[in-house]
Amino acid sequence: MSDVSIQFSNSYARLPERFFAHQNPDPVAQPELIKLNAGLAEKLDLDIAVLSSDEMANVFAGNLVPSGAEPISLAYAGHQFGGWSPQLGDGRAVLLGEVVDRDGVRRDIQLKGSGRTPFSRGGDGRAALGPVLREYIVSEAMHAMGVPTTRALAAVKTGEEVLREGLLPGAILTRIASSHVRVGTFEFFAARHDEDGIRTLADYVIERHYPEAKNAEQPYIALLGAVVSRQAVLVSKWFQLGFIHGVMNTDNTSVAGETIDYGPCAFMDEYHPRKVFSSIDRQSRYAFGNQASVLQWNLAQLAQCLVSIVNLDMDEAVALAQVEVNAFPEKFEAELVTGLRAKLGLLSEHEGDLALAFELLEAMANDKADFTNTFRGLADAIDGDVAKVRGHFEDMEAFEAWLTKWLPRVEQEDRPLAESAAAIRSVNPAVIPRNHLVEAAIRAGEDNDDFGPFNALVDEVTRPFDTRSNDSIYISPPRPDEIVHQTFCGT
Ligand code: AMP
Ligand code: MG
């Protein structure tokens, strides 16, 4: 087999040995390529178009480790559902290495599902096909909708079975991330009272993600503030799309501010702030409406790790860190109001804008309105087709009352109505990865080895803002018998 060459530029593997374990991926029986993300490969400047489909399958299954790769599994800890887990780490993933993409941004190339590692604990180190397909679909949809996220470069079948609730086909996802440093990575060192480790990690993160923090009077406080800002942006974008992450543990919170670790995640069809899909979230800790406060809690854990390395006495360091963490709700709300204004097609800023948006959300919750189609439908209402959006509400009274406040606002804006409608369509997707479509794509792949529905769904969700014909299955909410009530972690 020919040597596969990737221009790796590895930095994490240069960190001290206690940050990771050297770990080659475990070869699998029969690698088969399901999908390659050619556009992303190009962006990463990977010369893999020259490879045969077999060679690609071997690379993305971990059977062929490209030269220059230094496969490592990363150490981390974390708070899971509020409880402390001192030892997590990449139990089923290896970081093959890093590349610098065409925009000059360093990206991790990780194989997820690549076999056991020193961090596997009781797990088998593998991934089932279903969760791999789900992560591929949802992460690429998120990217297309402008949400910071890890991405999917490839999916392969392993030709092996994994034991979950039954025997399932195994698969591996090649994940691309700005980095894989999590809040839980800091916690790993903090729990070991390893201040050198925290400092080394913080310096690494500043260098890679927040170079401007270097010049601040207190670089580690500036780092904290910068992470707070990025997470405020991220969680507000989730809110604007009706996205529920499902497992917002600190080990699933990226310090680069990307959505990471798509497990039992879901987009809502009918809007409700207390919506939960994850089968393991029994206390509704990670319900839609809790995501901002949970993220702030996660940031407080990061703050606790960082105060120990701030060059001040402890009380002063804690006070400064507290200010940054306390700024989260305000930053989140500022992002949210800007985003919601755009979703409503408003240009000018009025004091009551947030209240106006929440009045609509309340009517949607009471009337079981479809989140995506209601917002998208506001453009139709501007075009004169009010009936279409009204149809999403069980009882129209509250919505009608809301319309009489909102429409005049749009009409008063300093732009033609057609432009306002177009603006609404440019931020409110027509197509999201609806749970029933994701499930159908997984079923076809898992049961019939048919990846047609998966490929079609990826095509659709990666052009989310294009208007579809009224009879497109990709814009329809599920029929009652298609509704997905629960999603599973799939680990
Ligand atoms: P997750 O729920 O995917 O965020 O994973 C939580 C922790 O469990 C991480 O340390 C994972 O590496 C580990 N883990 C999840 N699934 C497996 C598996 N099949 N084998 C080994 N470790 C796993
Ligand atoms: Mg995780």
Short mmCIF file of C-alpha atoms and ligand atoms in Angstrom, two decimals:
data_model
loop_
_atom_site.label_atom_id
_atom_site.label_comp_id
_atom_site.label_asym_id
_atom_site.label_seq_id
_atom_site.Cartn_x
_atom_site.Cartn_y
_atom_site.Cartn_z
CA MET A 1 0.00 0.00 0.00
CA SER A 2 1.31 3.43 -0.90
CA ASP A 3 2.36 5.79 1.83
CA VAL A 4 -0.26 8.37 2.58
CA SER A 5 1.21 11.71 3.31
CA ILE A 6 -0.47 14.45 5.27
CA GLN A 7 1.35 17.64 6.20
CA PHE A 8 1.06 17.25 9.94
CA SER A 9 2.15 20.04 12.25
CA ASN A 10 1.68 18.57 15.69
CA SER A 11 1.70 20.69 18.82
CA TYR A 12 -0.25 18.80 21.49
CA ALA A 13 2.15 15.87 21.23
CA ARG A 14 4.92 18.30 22.19
CA LEU A 15 3.29 18.95 25.58
CA PRO A 16 4.52 17.01 28.63
CA GLU A 17 3.94 13.25 28.56
CA ARG A 18 1.32 13.36 31.33
CA PHE A 19 -1.04 15.26 29.02
CA PHE A 20 -1.74 12.19 26.87
CA ALA A 21 -0.89 8.59 26.11
CA HIS A 22 0.75 7.44 22.90
CA GLN A 23 -1.83 5.21 21.34
CA ASN A 24 -2.12 3.82 17.84
CA PRO A 25 -5.58 3.15 16.50
CA ASP A 26 -6.52 -0.52 16.62
CA PRO A 27 -6.90 -1.89 13.08
CA VAL A 28 -10.37 -3.09 12.17
CA ALA A 29 -11.53 -6.11 10.18
CA GLN A 30 -12.97 -4.62 7.05
CA PRO A 31 -12.83 -0.87 6.57
CA GLU A 32 -15.33 0.55 4.13
CA LEU A 33 -15.76 4.22 3.35
CA ILE A 34 -19.28 5.52 3.92
CA LYS A 35 -18.61 9.15 3.20
CA LEU A 36 -15.79 11.59 2.66
CA ASN A 37 -16.37 15.30 3.13
CA ALA A 38 -14.51 16.44 0.03
CA GLY A 39 -15.10 20.14 0.64
CA LEU A 40 -13.62 19.92 4.11
CA ALA A 41 -10.67 17.82 2.88
CA GLU A 42 -9.92 20.58 0.41
CA LYS A 43 -10.16 23.26 3.08
CA LEU A 44 -7.70 21.27 5.15
CA ASP A 45 -5.41 21.04 2.15
CA LEU A 46 -5.41 17.26 2.39
CA ASP A 47 -4.30 15.63 -0.79
CA ILE A 48 -6.58 12.66 -0.40
CA ALA A 49 -8.42 12.94 -3.68
CA VAL A 50 -5.53 10.95 -5.16
CA LEU A 51 -6.29 8.02 -2.88
CA SER A 52 -8.49 5.13 -3.87
CA SER A 53 -11.63 4.57 -1.85
CA ASP A 54 -9.89 1.57 -0.23
CA GLU A 55 -6.92 3.62 0.81
CA MET A 56 -9.17 6.30 2.26
CA ALA A 57 -11.12 3.66 4.17
CA ASN A 58 -7.86 2.33 5.59
CA VAL A 59 -6.67 5.76 6.66
CA PHE A 60 -9.97 6.76 8.26
CA ALA A 61 -10.36 3.39 9.96
CA GLY A 62 -6.93 3.66 11.55
CA ASN A 63 -5.56 0.65 9.64
CA LEU A 64 -3.09 2.83 7.80
CA VAL A 65 -1.45 5.49 9.92
CA PRO A 66 -0.17 8.25 7.61
CA SER A 67 3.47 9.19 7.98
CA GLY A 68 3.93 12.19 10.26
CA ALA A 69 0.99 11.21 12.44
CA GLU A 70 1.71 10.92 16.15
CA PRO A 71 -1.43 9.26 17.47
CA ILE A 72 -2.24 10.17 21.06
CA SER A 73 -5.22 9.90 23.37
CA LEU A 74 -5.75 12.96 25.52
CA ALA A 75 -6.12 12.97 29.29
CA TYR A 76 -9.02 14.85 30.83
CA ALA A 77 -11.46 14.70 33.73
CA GLY A 78 -14.85 16.31 34.15
CA HIS A 79 -18.09 16.95 35.93
CA GLN A 80 -20.75 14.66 34.52
CA PHE A 81 -24.31 15.66 35.44
CA GLY A 82 -22.78 17.68 38.26
CA GLY A 83 -20.84 14.72 39.71
CA TRP A 84 -17.05 14.65 39.67
CA SER A 85 -15.16 12.12 37.48
CA PRO A 86 -11.43 12.48 38.09
CA GLN A 87 -10.33 10.25 35.22
CA LEU A 88 -12.01 10.35 31.83
CA GLY A 89 -9.85 11.01 28.77
CA ASP A 90 -10.12 9.81 25.19
CA GLY A 91 -11.42 6.33 25.87
CA ARG A 92 -12.22 5.62 22.26
CA ALA A 93 -10.40 8.23 20.24
CA VAL A 94 -6.97 9.13 19.02
CA LEU A 95 -5.71 12.45 17.83
CA LEU A 96 -3.81 11.50 14.67
CA GLY A 97 -2.22 14.91 14.49
CA GLU A 98 -2.81 18.52 13.55
CA VAL A 99 -2.79 20.29 10.21
CA VAL A 100 -2.84 23.97 9.36
CA ASP A 101 -5.78 24.63 7.08
CA ARG A 102 -6.02 27.01 4.12
CA ASP A 103 -7.06 29.84 6.41
CA GLY A 104 -3.98 29.31 8.55
CA VAL A 105 -5.99 27.76 11.38
CA ARG A 106 -4.58 24.72 13.18
CA ARG A 107 -7.03 21.80 13.20
CA ASP A 108 -7.04 18.47 15.01
CA ILE A 109 -7.68 15.29 13.04
CA GLN A 110 -9.19 12.76 15.40
CA LEU A 111 -10.44 9.23 14.86
CA LYS A 112 -13.42 8.54 17.12
CA GLY A 113 -14.20 4.88 17.71
CA SER A 114 -10.63 3.80 17.02
CA GLY A 115 -10.21 1.23 19.78
CA ARG A 116 -9.27 0.94 23.41
CA THR A 117 -6.85 3.36 25.06
CA PRO A 118 -5.44 3.70 28.58
CA PHE A 119 -8.50 5.89 29.28
CA SER A 120 -11.12 3.37 28.19
CA ARG A 121 -12.06 2.21 31.70
CA GLY A 122 -14.71 -0.47 31.06
CA GLY A 123 -15.50 0.62 27.49
CA ASP A 124 -14.68 -1.18 24.26
CA GLY A 125 -13.14 1.88 22.59
CA ARG A 126 -15.51 1.59 19.68
CA ALA A 127 -18.43 3.54 18.23
CA ALA A 128 -21.65 2.23 16.75
CA LEU A 129 -22.72 3.26 13.28
CA GLY A 130 -25.82 5.18 14.42
CA PRO A 131 -24.06 7.76 16.60
CA VAL A 132 -21.37 8.19 13.93
CA LEU A 133 -23.99 9.01 11.31
CA ARG A 134 -25.79 11.31 13.74
CA GLU A 135 -22.62 13.25 14.56
CA TYR A 136 -21.77 13.54 10.87
CA ILE A 137 -25.20 14.91 9.96
CA VAL A 138 -25.66 17.24 12.90
CA SER A 139 -22.15 18.67 13.05
CA GLU A 140 -22.16 19.45 9.33
CA ALA A 141 -25.62 21.01 9.66
CA MET A 142 -24.40 23.16 12.54
CA HIS A 143 -21.44 24.32 10.49
CA ALA A 144 -23.69 25.18 7.56
CA MET A 145 -25.89 27.23 9.89
CA GLY A 146 -22.91 29.22 11.11
CA VAL A 147 -22.54 27.61 14.53
CA PRO A 148 -18.99 27.03 15.80
CA THR A 149 -18.56 23.28 15.83
CA THR A 150 -16.28 20.34 15.33
CA ARG A 151 -16.76 18.87 11.87
CA ALA A 152 -16.96 15.52 10.15
CA LEU A 153 -14.30 14.64 7.59
CA ALA A 154 -15.19 11.02 7.02
CA ALA A 155 -17.24 8.09 8.22
CA VAL A 156 -16.19 4.47 7.74
CA LYS A 157 -17.68 1.13 8.63
CA THR A 158 -15.35 -1.18 10.48
CA GLY A 159 -16.84 -4.48 9.38
CA GLU A 160 -17.00 -5.38 13.08
CA GLU A 161 -19.91 -5.45 15.45
CA VAL A 162 -20.15 -3.60 18.74
CA LEU A 163 -22.19 -4.72 21.68
CA ARG A 164 -24.61 -2.06 22.91
CA GLU A 165 -28.27 -2.79 23.63
CA GLY A 166 -27.68 -5.55 21.06
CA LEU A 167 -25.06 -6.15 18.41
CA LEU A 168 -24.70 -3.15 16.14
CA PRO A 169 -22.47 -2.38 13.18
CA GLY A 170 -19.33 -0.52 14.18
CA ALA A 171 -18.04 2.68 12.60
CA ILE A 172 -15.41 5.37 13.01
CA LEU A 173 -15.84 9.10 12.59
CA THR A 174 -12.97 11.33 11.58
CA ARG A 175 -13.55 14.50 13.50
CA ILE A 176 -11.95 17.86 12.85
CA ALA A 177 -11.73 20.35 15.72
CA SER A 178 -10.04 23.65 16.47
CA SER A 179 -8.66 21.69 19.39
CA HIS A 180 -9.81 19.05 21.83
CA VAL A 181 -9.06 20.99 25.01
CA ARG A 182 -12.05 20.82 27.29
CA VAL A 183 -12.92 22.49 30.59
CA GLY A 184 -12.37 18.98 31.91
CA THR A 185 -8.77 19.03 30.65
CA PHE A 186 -8.05 21.88 33.07
CA GLU A 187 -9.91 20.03 35.80
CA PHE A 188 -7.72 16.98 35.24
CA PHE A 189 -4.64 18.93 36.34
CA ALA A 190 -6.41 20.96 39.02
CA ALA A 191 -7.62 17.77 40.70
CA ARG A 192 -4.00 16.59 40.83
CA HIS A 193 -2.81 19.93 42.27
CA ASP A 194 -0.58 20.10 39.21
CA GLU A 195 -0.17 23.86 38.83
CA ASP A 196 2.58 23.47 36.26
CA GLY A 197 0.19 21.38 34.21
CA ILE A 198 -2.57 24.00 34.44
CA ARG A 199 -0.13 26.76 33.49
CA THR A 200 1.29 24.79 30.56
CA LEU A 201 -2.21 24.04 29.32
CA ALA A 202 -3.38 27.64 29.77
CA ASP A 203 -0.35 28.94 27.86
CA TYR A 204 -1.03 26.41 25.12
CA VAL A 205 -4.67 27.48 24.84
CA ILE A 206 -3.74 31.16 24.79
CA GLU A 207 -1.18 30.55 22.05
CA ARG A 208 -3.59 28.48 19.97
CA HIS A 209 -6.94 30.20 20.53
CA TYR A 210 -6.63 33.48 22.38
CA PRO A 211 -3.27 35.10 21.54
CA GLU A 212 -4.64 38.54 22.47
CA ALA A 213 -4.83 37.41 26.11
CA LYS A 214 -1.05 37.24 26.24
CA ASN A 215 -0.76 41.02 26.42
CA ALA A 216 -3.33 41.48 29.17
CA GLU A 217 -2.26 42.47 32.64
CA GLN A 218 -3.59 39.14 33.91
CA PRO A 219 -3.39 36.76 30.93
CA TYR A 220 -5.20 33.88 32.66
CA ILE A 221 -8.09 36.10 33.70
CA ALA A 222 -8.20 37.44 30.14
CA LEU A 223 -8.25 33.84 28.91
CA LEU A 224 -11.21 33.10 31.16
CA GLY A 225 -13.04 36.19 29.91
CA ALA A 226 -12.39 35.19 26.30
CA VAL A 227 -13.74 31.67 26.86
CA VAL A 228 -16.80 33.17 28.58
CA SER A 229 -17.41 35.35 25.51
CA ARG A 230 -17.08 32.51 23.02
CA GLN A 231 -19.34 30.26 25.02
CA ALA A 232 -21.92 33.04 25.27
CA VAL A 233 -21.92 33.24 21.48
CA LEU A 234 -22.16 29.49 21.15
CA VAL A 235 -24.99 28.85 23.58
CA SER A 236 -26.96 31.77 22.20
CA LYS A 237 -26.66 30.26 18.72
CA TRP A 238 -27.95 26.95 20.06
CA PHE A 239 -30.90 28.84 21.51
CA GLN A 240 -31.61 30.56 18.20
CA LEU A 241 -31.85 27.24 16.41
CA GLY A 242 -33.72 25.22 19.02
CA PHE A 243 -30.73 22.96 19.55
CA ILE A 244 -30.36 20.87 22.68
CA HIS A 245 -26.87 19.50 23.27
CA GLY A 246 -28.02 16.94 25.78
CA VAL A 247 -24.76 16.20 27.66
CA MET A 248 -23.24 19.52 28.68
CA ASN A 249 -20.75 17.96 31.05
CA THR A 250 -17.52 19.89 31.57
CA ASP A 251 -15.65 17.26 29.56
CA ASN A 252 -17.94 18.08 26.64
CA THR A 253 -17.32 21.84 26.89
CA SER A 254 -14.61 23.01 24.50
CA VAL A 255 -12.43 25.91 25.59
CA ALA A 256 -12.25 26.93 21.92
CA GLY A 257 -16.00 27.53 22.04
CA GLU A 258 -17.04 24.86 19.54
CA THR A 259 -19.98 22.52 19.86
CA ILE A 260 -18.36 19.18 20.64
CA ASP A 261 -19.39 15.60 21.44
CA TYR A 262 -22.69 15.13 19.71
CA GLY A 263 -24.38 12.44 21.74
CA PRO A 264 -28.10 12.46 22.45
CA CYS A 265 -28.41 15.92 20.91
CA ALA A 266 -31.56 17.06 19.14
CA PHE A 267 -33.29 19.95 17.47
CA MET A 268 -36.75 20.64 18.75
CA ASP A 269 -39.71 20.34 16.44
CA GLU A 270 -42.37 21.85 18.73
CA TYR A 271 -40.87 24.53 20.90
CA HIS A 272 -40.83 24.12 24.63
CA PRO A 273 -38.23 25.63 26.98
CA ARG A 274 -38.18 22.58 29.23
CA LYS A 275 -37.63 20.14 26.38
CA VAL A 276 -35.25 17.23 27.01
CA PHE A 277 -34.53 14.35 24.64
CA SER A 278 -31.62 12.53 26.24
CA SER A 279 -32.58 9.21 27.80
CA ILE A 280 -29.88 9.63 30.46
CA ASP A 281 -30.83 13.17 31.54
CA ARG A 282 -33.36 12.07 34.12
CA GLN A 283 -33.31 15.30 36.14
CA SER A 284 -33.65 17.50 33.03
CA ARG A 285 -30.37 19.16 33.98
CA TYR A 286 -29.60 19.86 30.33
CA ALA A 287 -33.08 20.92 29.22
CA PHE A 288 -33.22 23.54 26.46
CA GLY A 289 -33.93 26.42 28.79
CA ASN A 290 -31.14 25.44 31.22
CA GLN A 291 -28.30 25.52 28.73
CA ALA A 292 -27.08 29.02 29.52
CA SER A 293 -27.03 28.54 33.28
CA VAL A 294 -25.35 25.13 32.95
CA LEU A 295 -22.69 26.62 30.74
CA GLN A 296 -22.05 29.30 33.34
CA TRP A 297 -21.66 26.58 35.95
CA ASN A 298 -19.13 24.85 33.68
CA LEU A 299 -17.24 28.12 33.29
CA ALA A 300 -17.13 28.48 37.07
CA GLN A 301 -15.31 25.12 37.14
CA LEU A 302 -12.82 26.47 34.62
CA ALA A 303 -12.40 29.61 36.74
CA GLN A 304 -11.57 27.51 39.79
CA CYS A 305 -8.79 25.81 37.87
CA LEU A 306 -7.34 29.06 36.60
CA VAL A 307 -7.31 31.05 39.84
CA SER A 308 -4.51 28.86 41.19
CA ILE A 309 -2.12 30.10 38.52
CA VAL A 310 -3.05 33.79 38.59
CA ASN A 311 -0.15 35.76 39.88
CA LEU A 312 -2.04 37.45 42.74
CA ASP A 313 -3.13 36.47 46.19
CA MET A 314 -5.98 34.00 46.17
CA ASP A 315 -8.73 36.42 47.24
CA GLU A 316 -7.85 38.87 44.53
CA ALA A 317 -7.59 36.15 41.90
CA VAL A 318 -10.96 34.72 42.90
CA ALA A 319 -12.58 38.16 42.80
CA LEU A 320 -11.28 38.81 39.29
CA ALA A 321 -12.36 35.38 38.06
CA GLN A 322 -15.77 35.87 39.61
CA VAL A 323 -16.26 39.06 37.62
CA GLU A 324 -15.60 37.15 34.37
CA VAL A 325 -17.93 34.28 35.22
CA ASN A 326 -20.63 36.68 36.42
CA ALA A 327 -20.44 38.46 33.08
CA PHE A 328 -21.74 35.37 31.29
CA PRO A 329 -25.50 36.04 31.60
CA GLU A 330 -25.09 39.58 30.30
CA LYS A 331 -22.92 38.47 27.38
CA PHE A 332 -25.31 35.65 26.60
CA GLU A 333 -28.31 37.96 26.65
CA ALA A 334 -26.58 40.52 24.44
CA GLU A 335 -25.83 37.80 21.88
CA LEU A 336 -29.33 36.43 22.17
CA VAL A 337 -31.13 39.72 21.67
CA THR A 338 -29.02 40.52 18.61
CA GLY A 339 -29.73 37.07 17.19
CA LEU A 340 -33.44 37.17 17.93
CA ARG A 341 -33.76 40.63 16.41
CA ALA A 342 -32.31 39.24 13.20
CA LYS A 343 -34.61 36.23 13.36
CA LEU A 344 -37.56 38.63 13.56
CA GLY A 345 -36.28 40.67 10.64
CA LEU A 346 -35.68 43.78 12.74
CA LEU A 347 -32.93 46.26 12.04
CA SER A 348 -33.37 48.99 14.59
CA GLU A 349 -32.90 48.34 18.29
CA HIS A 350 -35.79 48.93 20.63
CA GLU A 351 -35.85 48.37 24.33
CA GLY A 352 -38.64 45.80 24.20
CA ASP A 353 -37.09 43.59 21.50
CA LEU A 354 -36.20 40.71 23.79
CA ALA A 355 -39.67 40.81 25.34
CA LEU A 356 -41.23 40.83 21.87
CA ALA A 357 -39.27 37.73 20.89
CA PHE A 358 -40.14 35.97 24.13
CA GLU A 359 -43.82 36.75 23.65
CA LEU A 360 -43.65 34.85 20.38
CA LEU A 361 -41.78 31.99 22.04
CA GLU A 362 -44.38 31.83 24.76
CA ALA A 363 -47.18 31.61 22.22
CA MET A 364 -45.21 28.92 20.41
CA ALA A 365 -44.77 26.92 23.61
CA ASN A 366 -48.44 27.20 24.52
CA ASP A 367 -49.58 26.29 21.04
CA LYS A 368 -47.04 23.60 20.25
CA ALA A 369 -45.72 25.52 17.27
CA ASP A 370 -42.83 24.17 15.24
CA PHE A 371 -39.71 26.15 16.14
CA THR A 372 -38.03 26.15 12.75
CA ASN A 373 -41.08 26.61 10.56
CA THR A 374 -42.57 29.36 12.70
CA PHE A 375 -39.50 31.56 12.46
CA ARG A 376 -38.98 30.78 8.78
CA GLY A 377 -42.68 31.46 8.21
CA LEU A 378 -42.34 35.05 9.41
CA ALA A 379 -40.86 35.79 6.00
CA ASP A 380 -44.01 34.38 4.38
CA ALA A 381 -46.11 36.56 6.67
CA ILE A 382 -44.24 39.61 5.39
CA ASP A 383 -44.87 38.39 1.85
CA GLY A 384 -48.59 38.40 2.67
CA ASP A 385 -49.03 34.68 3.40
CA VAL A 386 -49.96 34.95 7.07
CA ALA A 387 -52.05 31.78 6.93
CA LYS A 388 -48.98 29.64 6.46
CA VAL A 389 -47.33 30.65 9.72
CA ARG A 390 -50.63 30.92 11.56
CA GLY A 391 -51.19 27.27 10.72
CA HIS A 392 -48.37 26.26 13.06
CA PHE A 393 -50.35 27.39 16.09
CA GLU A 394 -53.10 25.34 17.72
CA ASP A 395 -54.86 28.41 19.02
CA MET A 396 -54.23 31.48 16.92
CA GLU A 397 -55.30 34.19 19.30
CA ALA A 398 -51.99 34.79 21.03
CA PHE A 399 -50.13 34.64 17.75
CA GLU A 400 -52.56 37.06 16.09
CA ALA A 401 -52.06 39.49 18.94
CA TRP A 402 -48.31 39.17 18.55
CA LEU A 403 -48.52 39.78 14.79
CA THR A 404 -50.23 43.10 15.36
CA LYS A 405 -47.19 44.24 17.35
CA TRP A 406 -44.49 42.73 15.18
CA LEU A 407 -45.66 43.50 11.63
CA PRO A 408 -45.81 47.28 12.15
CA ARG A 409 -42.28 47.12 13.57
CA VAL A 410 -41.01 45.43 10.42
CA GLU A 411 -42.92 47.88 8.24
CA GLN A 412 -41.30 50.80 9.99
CA GLU A 413 -37.78 49.58 9.36
CA ASP A 414 -35.69 51.52 6.92
CA ARG A 415 -35.62 48.88 4.20
CA PRO A 416 -38.06 47.44 1.70
CA LEU A 417 -40.27 44.64 3.03
CA ALA A 418 -38.88 42.21 0.49
CA GLU A 419 -35.44 42.76 1.93
CA SER A 420 -36.69 42.11 5.43
CA ALA A 421 -38.23 38.85 4.25
CA ALA A 422 -34.97 37.86 2.57
CA ALA A 423 -33.05 38.75 5.74
CA ILE A 424 -35.34 36.50 7.76
CA ARG A 425 -34.74 33.65 5.34
CA SER A 426 -31.00 34.16 5.59
CA VAL A 427 -30.89 33.50 9.34
CA ASN A 428 -33.85 31.19 9.93
CA PRO A 429 -33.13 27.81 8.34
CA ALA A 430 -35.72 26.03 6.25
CA VAL A 431 -34.08 22.70 6.90
CA ILE A 432 -32.62 21.38 10.15
CA PRO A 433 -31.68 17.77 10.90
CA ARG A 434 -35.05 16.80 12.28
CA ASN A 435 -34.92 13.85 14.66
CA HIS A 436 -37.21 11.64 12.64
CA LEU A 437 -35.12 12.18 9.50
CA VAL A 438 -31.89 11.48 11.39
CA GLU A 439 -33.48 8.32 12.79
CA ALA A 440 -34.65 7.22 9.35
CA ALA A 441 -31.15 7.77 7.93
CA ILE A 442 -29.65 5.72 10.76
CA ARG A 443 -32.23 2.96 10.39
CA ALA A 444 -31.56 2.59 6.67
CA GLY A 445 -27.80 2.43 7.27
CA GLU A 446 -27.99 0.12 10.23
CA ASP A 447 -30.70 -2.25 9.05
CA ASN A 448 -30.19 -2.32 5.29
CA ASP A 449 -26.69 -1.03 4.71
CA ASP A 450 -28.42 1.69 2.71
CA PHE A 451 -26.70 5.08 3.00
CA GLY A 452 -28.95 6.81 0.46
CA PRO A 453 -31.10 8.53 3.09
CA PHE A 454 -27.96 9.54 5.04
CA ASN A 455 -26.33 11.04 1.95
CA ALA A 456 -29.53 12.81 0.96
CA LEU A 457 -29.98 14.24 4.44
CA VAL A 458 -26.40 15.51 4.58
CA ASP A 459 -26.97 17.21 1.20
CA GLU A 460 -30.12 18.87 2.49
CA VAL A 461 -28.90 20.05 5.88
CA THR A 462 -25.76 21.55 4.43
CA ARG A 463 -27.80 24.10 2.47
CA PRO A 464 -30.16 25.02 5.28
CA PHE A 465 -31.28 28.44 4.10
CA ASP A 466 -32.45 27.54 0.59
CA THR A 467 -36.21 27.68 0.20
CA ARG A 468 -37.72 24.27 -0.52
CA SER A 469 -40.95 23.39 -2.25
CA ASN A 470 -43.94 22.99 0.07
CA ASP A 471 -43.99 19.24 -0.36
CA SER A 472 -40.35 18.66 0.58
CA ILE A 473 -40.10 16.01 3.30
CA TYR A 474 -37.13 17.93 4.73
CA ILE A 475 -39.23 20.85 5.92
CA SER A 476 -42.13 18.84 7.33
CA PRO A 477 -42.46 18.26 11.04
CA PRO A 478 -42.85 14.57 11.90
CA ARG A 479 -46.23 12.89 11.64
CA PRO A 480 -47.44 11.77 15.09
CA ASP A 481 -46.13 8.25 14.47
CA GLU A 482 -42.73 9.59 13.43
CA ILE A 483 -42.07 11.75 16.48
CA VAL A 484 -38.83 10.91 18.28
CA HIS A 485 -39.34 11.38 22.00
CA GLN A 486 -35.97 10.22 23.25
CA THR A 487 -32.41 10.13 21.98
CA PHE A 488 -29.64 7.90 23.24
CA CYS A 489 -26.05 8.57 24.04
CA GLY A 490 -24.89 5.73 21.85
CA THR A 491 -21.54 5.27 23.57
P1 AMP B 1 -19.04 10.89 26.07
O1 AMP B 1 -20.28 10.53 26.80
O2 AMP B 1 -18.96 10.35 24.68
O3 AMP B 1 -18.69 12.33 26.15
O4 AMP B 1 -17.88 10.08 26.85
C1 AMP B 1 -17.60 10.20 28.21
C2 AMP B 1 -16.37 9.42 28.52
O5 AMP B 1 -16.57 8.02 28.26
C3 AMP B 1 -15.13 9.78 27.70
O6 AMP B 1 -14.01 9.63 28.52
C4 AMP B 1 -15.14 8.77 26.60
O7 AMP B 1 -13.87 8.57 26.04
C5 AMP B 1 -15.62 7.54 27.33
N1 AMP B 1 -16.25 6.57 26.42
C6 AMP B 1 -17.43 6.72 25.78
N2 AMP B 1 -17.70 5.62 25.04
C7 AMP B 1 -16.66 4.79 25.18
C8 AMP B 1 -16.34 3.49 24.67
N3 AMP B 1 -17.16 2.84 23.83
N4 AMP B 1 -15.18 2.93 25.06
C9 AMP B 1 -14.35 3.56 25.91
N5 AMP B 1 -14.59 4.77 26.42
C10 AMP B 1 -15.73 5.38 26.08
MG MG B 2 -17.32 13.47 25.66
#
